[in-house]
Short mmCIF file of C-alpha atoms in Angstrom, two decimals:
data_model
loop_
_atom_site.label_atom_id
_atom_site.label_comp_id
_atom_site.label_asym_id
_atom_site.label_seq_id
_atom_site.Cartn_x
_atom_site.Cartn_y
_atom_site.Cartn_z
CA MET A 1 87.88 -70.62 47.87
CA ARG A 2 87.90 -66.70 47.65
CA PRO A 3 90.31 -64.86 49.77
CA ALA A 4 87.62 -62.62 51.28
CA ASP A 5 85.22 -65.60 52.20
CA ASN A 6 87.60 -67.42 53.79
CA PRO A 7 86.12 -67.87 57.49
CA PHE A 8 89.47 -66.83 59.08
CA ALA A 9 90.09 -63.45 56.61
CA THR A 10 91.57 -61.49 58.87
CA HIS A 11 88.66 -58.88 58.96
CA ARG A 12 86.47 -61.83 60.74
CA LEU A 13 88.78 -62.23 62.88
CA ASP A 14 88.80 -58.20 63.89
CA GLN A 15 85.05 -58.91 64.65
CA LEU A 16 85.87 -61.50 67.39
CA PRO A 17 84.86 -60.12 70.72
CA TYR A 18 87.56 -60.35 73.51
CA ARG A 19 85.87 -63.42 76.18
CA PHE A 20 87.50 -63.24 79.40
CA PRO A 21 87.49 -66.62 81.08
CA GLY A 22 85.09 -65.32 83.94
CA GLY A 23 82.90 -64.96 81.17
CA GLU A 24 80.61 -61.74 81.26
CA ARG A 25 80.70 -61.68 84.84
CA GLU A 26 84.55 -61.08 84.51
CA ARG A 27 84.11 -58.23 81.95
CA ALA A 28 82.04 -56.61 84.02
CA ASP A 29 84.55 -56.31 87.20
CA PHE A 30 87.59 -55.40 84.35
CA TYR A 31 85.40 -52.24 83.89
CA SER A 32 84.68 -51.58 87.22
CA VAL A 33 88.19 -51.76 87.39
CA LEU A 34 89.08 -50.02 84.56
CA GLU A 35 86.66 -47.15 85.55
CA ALA A 36 87.97 -46.67 89.01
CA SER A 37 91.45 -46.27 87.31
CA GLY A 38 90.97 -43.56 85.52
CA TYR A 39 91.45 -44.91 82.50
CA PHE A 40 94.78 -45.56 83.08
CA GLY A 41 96.30 -48.86 83.35
CA ALA A 42 98.09 -51.63 80.89
CA LEU A 43 97.07 -54.68 79.40
CA VAL A 44 99.26 -56.98 79.51
CA GLY A 45 100.35 -60.56 78.05
CA PRO A 46 102.34 -62.57 75.02
CA ARG A 47 101.91 -61.88 71.41
CA GLY A 48 98.37 -63.03 70.03
CA HIS A 49 96.56 -63.44 73.40
CA GLY A 50 93.83 -60.65 72.40
CA LYS A 51 95.27 -57.70 73.99
CA SER A 52 94.60 -55.70 70.67
CA THR A 53 91.07 -56.87 70.75
CA LEU A 54 90.60 -55.49 73.97
CA LEU A 55 91.96 -52.29 73.14
CA ARG A 56 89.16 -51.80 70.27
CA GLU A 57 86.80 -52.95 72.87
CA ILE A 58 87.75 -50.37 75.43
CA GLU A 59 87.60 -47.73 72.57
CA ARG A 60 84.28 -48.18 71.89
CA HIS A 61 83.48 -48.85 75.39
CA CYS A 62 84.64 -45.20 75.82
CA ARG A 63 82.81 -43.75 72.92
CA GLU A 64 79.83 -44.78 74.34
CA GLN A 65 80.44 -43.20 77.35
CA GLY A 66 80.70 -39.91 76.21
CA PHE A 67 84.81 -39.85 76.09
CA PRO A 68 86.91 -38.34 73.36
CA VAL A 69 89.27 -41.19 72.27
CA ARG A 70 92.71 -41.46 70.12
CA ARG A 71 94.50 -44.52 69.39
CA PHE A 72 97.51 -45.35 68.13
CA GLN A 73 99.49 -48.51 67.06
CA LEU A 74 102.87 -49.44 67.04
CA ARG A 75 104.02 -51.66 64.21
CA GLU A 76 107.39 -53.24 63.93
CA SER A 77 107.71 -52.51 60.46
CA GLU A 78 107.01 -48.67 60.21
CA PRO A 79 108.75 -45.84 62.43
CA PRO A 80 106.14 -44.86 65.35
CA PRO A 81 102.85 -42.00 64.12
CA SER A 82 103.36 -38.31 65.15
CA PHE A 83 101.49 -37.69 68.45
CA PRO A 84 99.80 -34.82 68.65
CA ALA A 85 99.82 -33.67 72.72
CA PRO A 86 96.21 -34.20 73.90
CA THR A 87 93.59 -32.08 75.10
CA ALA A 88 92.63 -32.56 79.05
CA GLU A 89 89.04 -34.78 78.07
CA GLU A 90 91.00 -37.16 76.10
CA ILE A 91 91.46 -41.03 76.71
CA LEU A 92 94.47 -42.59 75.05
CA LEU A 93 95.23 -45.76 73.77
CA LEU A 94 98.79 -47.00 72.75
CA ASP A 95 98.74 -50.52 71.18
CA GLY A 96 101.90 -51.95 71.44
CA ALA A 97 104.18 -50.09 73.99
CA GLU A 98 106.85 -52.12 74.09
CA GLN A 99 107.97 -51.30 70.78
CA PHE A 100 108.95 -48.41 72.53
CA SER A 101 112.52 -48.04 74.55
CA LEU A 102 112.69 -46.70 77.57
CA ARG A 103 113.47 -43.10 76.76
CA GLN A 104 110.90 -43.26 73.94
CA TRP A 105 108.31 -44.19 76.67
CA TRP A 106 109.15 -41.74 79.01
CA HIS A 107 109.17 -38.88 76.25
CA PHE A 108 105.75 -40.54 75.38
CA ARG A 109 104.42 -40.20 79.06
CA TRP A 110 105.46 -36.95 78.71
CA ARG A 111 104.15 -35.70 75.91
CA MET A 112 100.56 -37.96 77.05
CA ARG A 113 100.60 -36.25 80.66
CA PHE A 114 97.71 -33.72 80.34
CA ALA A 115 95.67 -36.55 78.65
CA ARG A 116 92.29 -38.04 80.75
CA GLY A 117 93.36 -41.61 80.42
CA LEU A 118 95.79 -43.54 79.11
CA VAL A 119 95.73 -47.26 78.14
CA ILE A 120 98.23 -49.40 77.00
CA THR A 121 99.12 -53.36 75.48
CA THR A 122 102.38 -54.35 76.33
CA HIS A 123 104.18 -57.39 76.54
CA ARG A 124 105.20 -57.51 80.30
CA PRO A 125 104.49 -55.62 83.36
CA GLY A 126 105.73 -52.67 84.73
CA ARG A 127 104.75 -49.91 82.35
CA LEU A 128 101.74 -48.48 84.15
CA PRO A 129 99.78 -50.48 86.90
CA THR A 130 98.30 -53.82 85.17
CA LEU A 131 94.64 -53.32 84.52
CA HIS A 132 93.95 -56.89 82.97
CA TYR A 133 96.47 -59.72 82.40
CA CYS A 134 95.21 -61.51 78.07
CA ARG A 135 95.28 -65.29 78.75
CA THR A 136 94.55 -68.05 76.58
CA SER A 137 93.73 -71.68 76.23
CA SER A 138 92.69 -74.37 73.62
CA ARG A 139 89.20 -74.17 75.12
CA LEU A 140 89.04 -70.95 73.73
CA LEU A 141 90.90 -71.19 70.47
CA ARG A 142 88.18 -74.44 69.59
CA GLU A 143 85.66 -71.98 70.37
CA LEU A 144 86.60 -69.61 67.98
CA ILE A 145 87.18 -72.24 65.44
CA GLU A 146 83.84 -73.64 66.06
CA ASN A 147 82.48 -70.00 65.21
CA LEU A 148 84.04 -68.70 62.32
CA SER A 149 84.05 -72.83 61.03
CA PRO A 150 81.04 -74.72 62.46
CA GLY A 151 82.05 -78.42 62.14
CA SER A 152 85.71 -78.32 62.33
CA HIS A 153 87.63 -80.46 64.50
CA GLY A 154 90.45 -81.37 65.45
CA THR A 155 92.16 -78.31 66.57
CA HIS A 156 94.07 -79.08 69.65
CA PHE A 157 97.45 -79.60 68.07
CA LEU A 158 97.37 -75.45 66.96
CA PHE A 159 97.20 -74.31 70.32
CA GLU A 160 100.54 -76.55 71.73
CA LYS A 161 102.11 -75.66 67.79
CA HIS A 162 101.42 -72.07 68.31
CA ARG A 163 101.65 -71.98 72.04
CA GLY A 164 98.94 -70.14 72.73
CA ASN A 165 99.27 -67.12 69.89
CA LEU A 166 95.68 -67.58 68.56
CA ARG A 167 96.32 -64.96 66.27
CA GLU A 168 99.17 -67.35 64.19
CA ALA A 169 96.84 -70.80 65.18
CA LEU A 170 93.49 -68.79 63.07
CA PHE A 171 96.62 -67.88 60.51
CA GLU A 172 97.04 -70.92 60.14
CA CYS A 173 93.52 -71.73 59.85
CA TYR A 174 92.99 -69.65 57.37
CA ASP A 175 95.82 -71.48 55.46
CA LEU A 176 94.24 -75.40 56.16
CA LEU A 177 91.10 -74.06 54.80
CA GLY A 178 91.93 -71.97 51.85
CA THR A 179 94.01 -75.12 50.07
CA ARG A 180 91.44 -77.48 50.62
CA PRO A 181 88.95 -78.69 48.85
CA ALA A 182 85.64 -78.01 50.49
CA ARG A 183 84.50 -81.39 50.81
CA GLU A 184 87.79 -81.96 52.93
CA ARG A 185 87.01 -78.64 54.58
CA LEU A 186 85.99 -80.77 57.70
CA LEU A 187 88.99 -82.41 58.15
CA ALA A 188 92.19 -80.15 57.44
CA PHE A 189 92.57 -79.67 61.22
CA SER A 190 94.96 -82.37 62.02
CA PRO A 191 98.73 -82.91 62.79
CA GLU A 192 98.97 -84.24 59.29
CA ALA A 193 96.94 -81.73 57.87
CA GLY A 194 99.28 -79.04 59.00
CA THR A 195 102.84 -81.26 58.55
CA ARG A 196 101.20 -81.28 54.89
CA ALA A 197 100.37 -77.66 54.69
CA ALA A 198 103.77 -76.94 55.91
CA ASN A 199 105.46 -79.40 53.63
CA MET B 1 66.80 -47.64 63.04
CA THR B 2 68.39 -45.85 60.64
CA GLN B 3 68.84 -47.50 57.31
CA LEU B 4 71.07 -47.00 54.41
CA GLU B 5 71.45 -48.79 51.33
CA ILE B 6 73.37 -48.33 47.71
CA GLY B 7 71.85 -49.67 44.48
CA LEU B 8 73.56 -50.15 41.43
CA ARG B 9 71.78 -49.15 37.98
CA GLU B 10 70.53 -51.98 36.64
CA ASN B 11 71.97 -53.52 39.24
CA ARG B 12 75.14 -54.17 37.57
CA LYS B 13 78.02 -56.17 39.16
CA GLY B 14 80.62 -55.79 36.34
CA TYR B 15 82.34 -52.57 34.69
CA ARG B 16 85.65 -51.81 33.01
CA PRO B 17 87.68 -49.71 33.44
CA GLY B 18 86.40 -45.46 32.44
CA GLU B 19 83.10 -46.95 32.74
CA GLN B 20 80.68 -44.37 33.90
CA LEU B 21 79.50 -45.99 37.51
CA ALA B 22 75.39 -44.82 38.42
CA GLY B 23 72.91 -45.08 40.76
CA ALA B 24 71.96 -44.63 44.26
CA ALA B 25 72.01 -43.71 47.58
CA THR B 26 68.67 -44.52 49.34
CA TRP B 27 67.92 -43.59 53.90
CA LYS B 28 65.94 -43.43 56.70
CA LEU B 29 67.97 -41.71 59.62
CA ASP B 30 66.30 -42.34 63.02
CA ARG B 31 68.02 -39.45 63.76
CA PRO B 32 69.89 -35.73 62.19
CA ALA B 33 73.51 -36.50 60.93
CA GLU B 34 75.87 -33.87 60.04
CA ALA B 35 76.93 -35.15 56.87
CA LEU B 36 76.15 -38.61 54.05
CA GLU B 37 78.82 -39.38 52.38
CA ILE B 38 78.86 -42.10 48.89
CA ARG B 39 82.34 -42.95 48.55
CA LEU B 40 83.97 -44.92 45.60
CA VAL B 41 86.31 -47.44 47.50
CA TRP B 42 88.15 -50.53 47.13
CA LEU B 43 89.06 -52.90 50.12
CA THR B 44 91.09 -55.62 50.34
CA ALA B 45 90.46 -58.59 52.77
CA GLY B 46 91.81 -62.21 53.18
CA LYS B 47 95.13 -62.84 55.31
CA GLY B 48 97.18 -60.66 56.79
CA THR B 49 96.06 -57.20 57.20
CA PRO B 50 93.55 -54.88 55.02
CA ASP B 51 93.56 -51.67 53.38
CA ALA B 52 91.51 -49.55 51.58
CA ARG B 53 91.60 -46.42 50.04
CA ILE B 54 88.37 -43.96 49.33
CA VAL B 55 89.16 -42.94 45.64
CA GLU B 56 86.44 -40.50 45.43
CA THR B 57 83.82 -38.83 47.73
CA HIS B 58 79.93 -37.43 47.47
CA ARG B 59 79.56 -35.51 50.56
CA ILE B 60 75.70 -34.27 51.38
CA ASP B 61 75.39 -32.11 54.06
CA ARG B 62 72.74 -31.78 56.48
CA PRO B 63 70.44 -34.43 54.79
CA ALA B 64 67.05 -34.69 55.18
CA VAL B 65 65.87 -37.52 57.42
CA GLU B 66 64.98 -39.66 54.11
CA ALA B 67 65.89 -39.37 50.48
CA VAL B 68 66.92 -40.65 47.78
CA GLU B 69 70.32 -39.26 45.70
CA PRO B 70 71.59 -40.17 42.38
CA PHE B 71 75.34 -39.66 42.62
CA SER B 72 77.72 -41.30 39.37
CA PHE B 73 81.52 -41.79 38.98
CA LYS B 74 83.90 -42.01 36.10
CA LEU B 75 85.70 -45.35 37.30
CA PRO B 76 89.53 -45.82 37.31
CA ALA B 77 91.87 -47.81 34.94
CA GLU B 78 93.20 -49.84 38.39
CA PRO B 79 93.62 -51.49 40.61
CA CYS B 80 90.97 -54.49 39.04
CA SER B 81 89.11 -56.22 40.87
CA PHE B 82 91.26 -59.99 41.64
CA SER B 83 91.42 -62.75 43.82
CA GLY B 84 94.73 -64.52 44.30
CA GLN B 85 95.35 -66.66 47.47
CA LEU B 86 96.33 -64.39 50.19
CA ILE B 87 94.39 -61.11 49.53
CA THR B 88 90.49 -60.63 47.87
CA LEU B 89 90.48 -56.93 46.11
CA THR B 90 87.08 -55.27 45.38
CA TRP B 91 85.25 -52.14 44.53
CA ALA B 92 82.37 -50.43 45.86
CA VAL B 93 80.06 -47.62 46.83
CA GLU B 94 79.58 -47.14 50.21
CA ILE B 95 77.07 -44.76 52.12
CA VAL B 96 78.80 -43.01 55.72
CA ALA B 97 76.40 -41.44 58.16
CA LEU B 98 78.48 -39.03 60.07
CA PRO B 99 79.30 -39.05 62.68
CA ASP B 100 78.02 -42.27 63.98
CA GLY B 101 80.19 -44.18 61.30
CA GLU B 102 76.72 -46.21 60.58
CA ASN B 103 76.93 -47.58 56.65
CA ALA B 104 76.15 -49.83 54.08
CA ARG B 105 77.85 -51.18 50.85
CA ALA B 106 77.50 -52.21 47.11
CA GLU B 107 80.23 -54.38 46.01
CA PHE B 108 81.27 -54.80 42.19
CA ILE B 109 83.24 -56.01 39.96
CA LEU B 110 86.30 -53.27 37.86
CA SER B 111 88.16 -55.33 35.51
CA PRO B 112 88.88 -55.47 31.68
CA THR B 113 86.43 -58.21 30.87
CA GLY B 114 84.26 -57.21 33.92
CA ARG B 115 84.46 -60.12 36.09
CA GLU B 116 86.89 -61.27 38.55
CA ILE B 117 90.74 -61.60 37.82
CA VAL B 118 91.69 -65.17 39.55
CA LEU B 119 95.61 -65.32 40.11
CA THR B 120 96.39 -68.80 40.44
CA PRO B 121 99.92 -69.64 41.43
CA ALA B 122 102.64 -70.14 38.85
CA PRO B 123 103.46 -74.60 37.79
CA HIS B 124 106.55 -74.46 39.50
CA GLU B 125 105.18 -72.98 42.91
CA THR B 126 102.09 -75.77 42.92
CA ARG B 127 102.61 -77.42 46.03
#
């Protein structure tokens, strides 16, 4: 199977919408809270729990509302990007704020103080008021896998193995699917297949 | 609804480095665009962060609402289209409406043989 054709290729995962446990009602409530906060706060949660996905959705929402938006991505393997001073109309989105030291964080906050809004993602609460705590579940993973590769089953071990980190679980789905012939595809997701793939 | 389309001459899918790639971009906009860009690009897909590069751009400022525009690009020597275990590298010509970002794309293969290079693990790497 070509990597680009793998149902769990990254470009397909990036198109998955963030799923609120409470459905569309919770989504509507979230955006009410976001707007009432003045677009100021944090999305909190462990790795692979959907923070970046929700941040991308917020970016689209802000653009649809007519706000200029700038998104910054901090990556562990790369130096931080430059942060030009924002305009008073801009809403800033910062993905990965936990990677800032306290000193770097306060320098960033001071430099961005004139922005209209600031939404960050972070692993722990505290730097900004928490807007939403991103949560995952075995059921959510099952639904995502079914959405990407209909008919797959036996995925419960993936959620437990990766401790709720959906990104890592879906990466393992990529590996399992990519190493199996098509006729075994539907049986790929089992603890035994995971062990064979790991070995 | 805006309609964008890229057509490659003779619907060819495979090209060799250095060849001239020609085709036409067709569009029908539902509202005026600041510009249209016809881009020669390569992009990766698979596991991990996707990558993309714009190799060459043909820009049309204040385009007509509906038109057909021919294009021609001289293809570079590399990178070649390939598929491995983790990554597929694909070439494409895309048309992008600015500032909205609506786009359409036609993919093609660039390689010395005109066919995608398939990377297979060495025998000692096979699990």
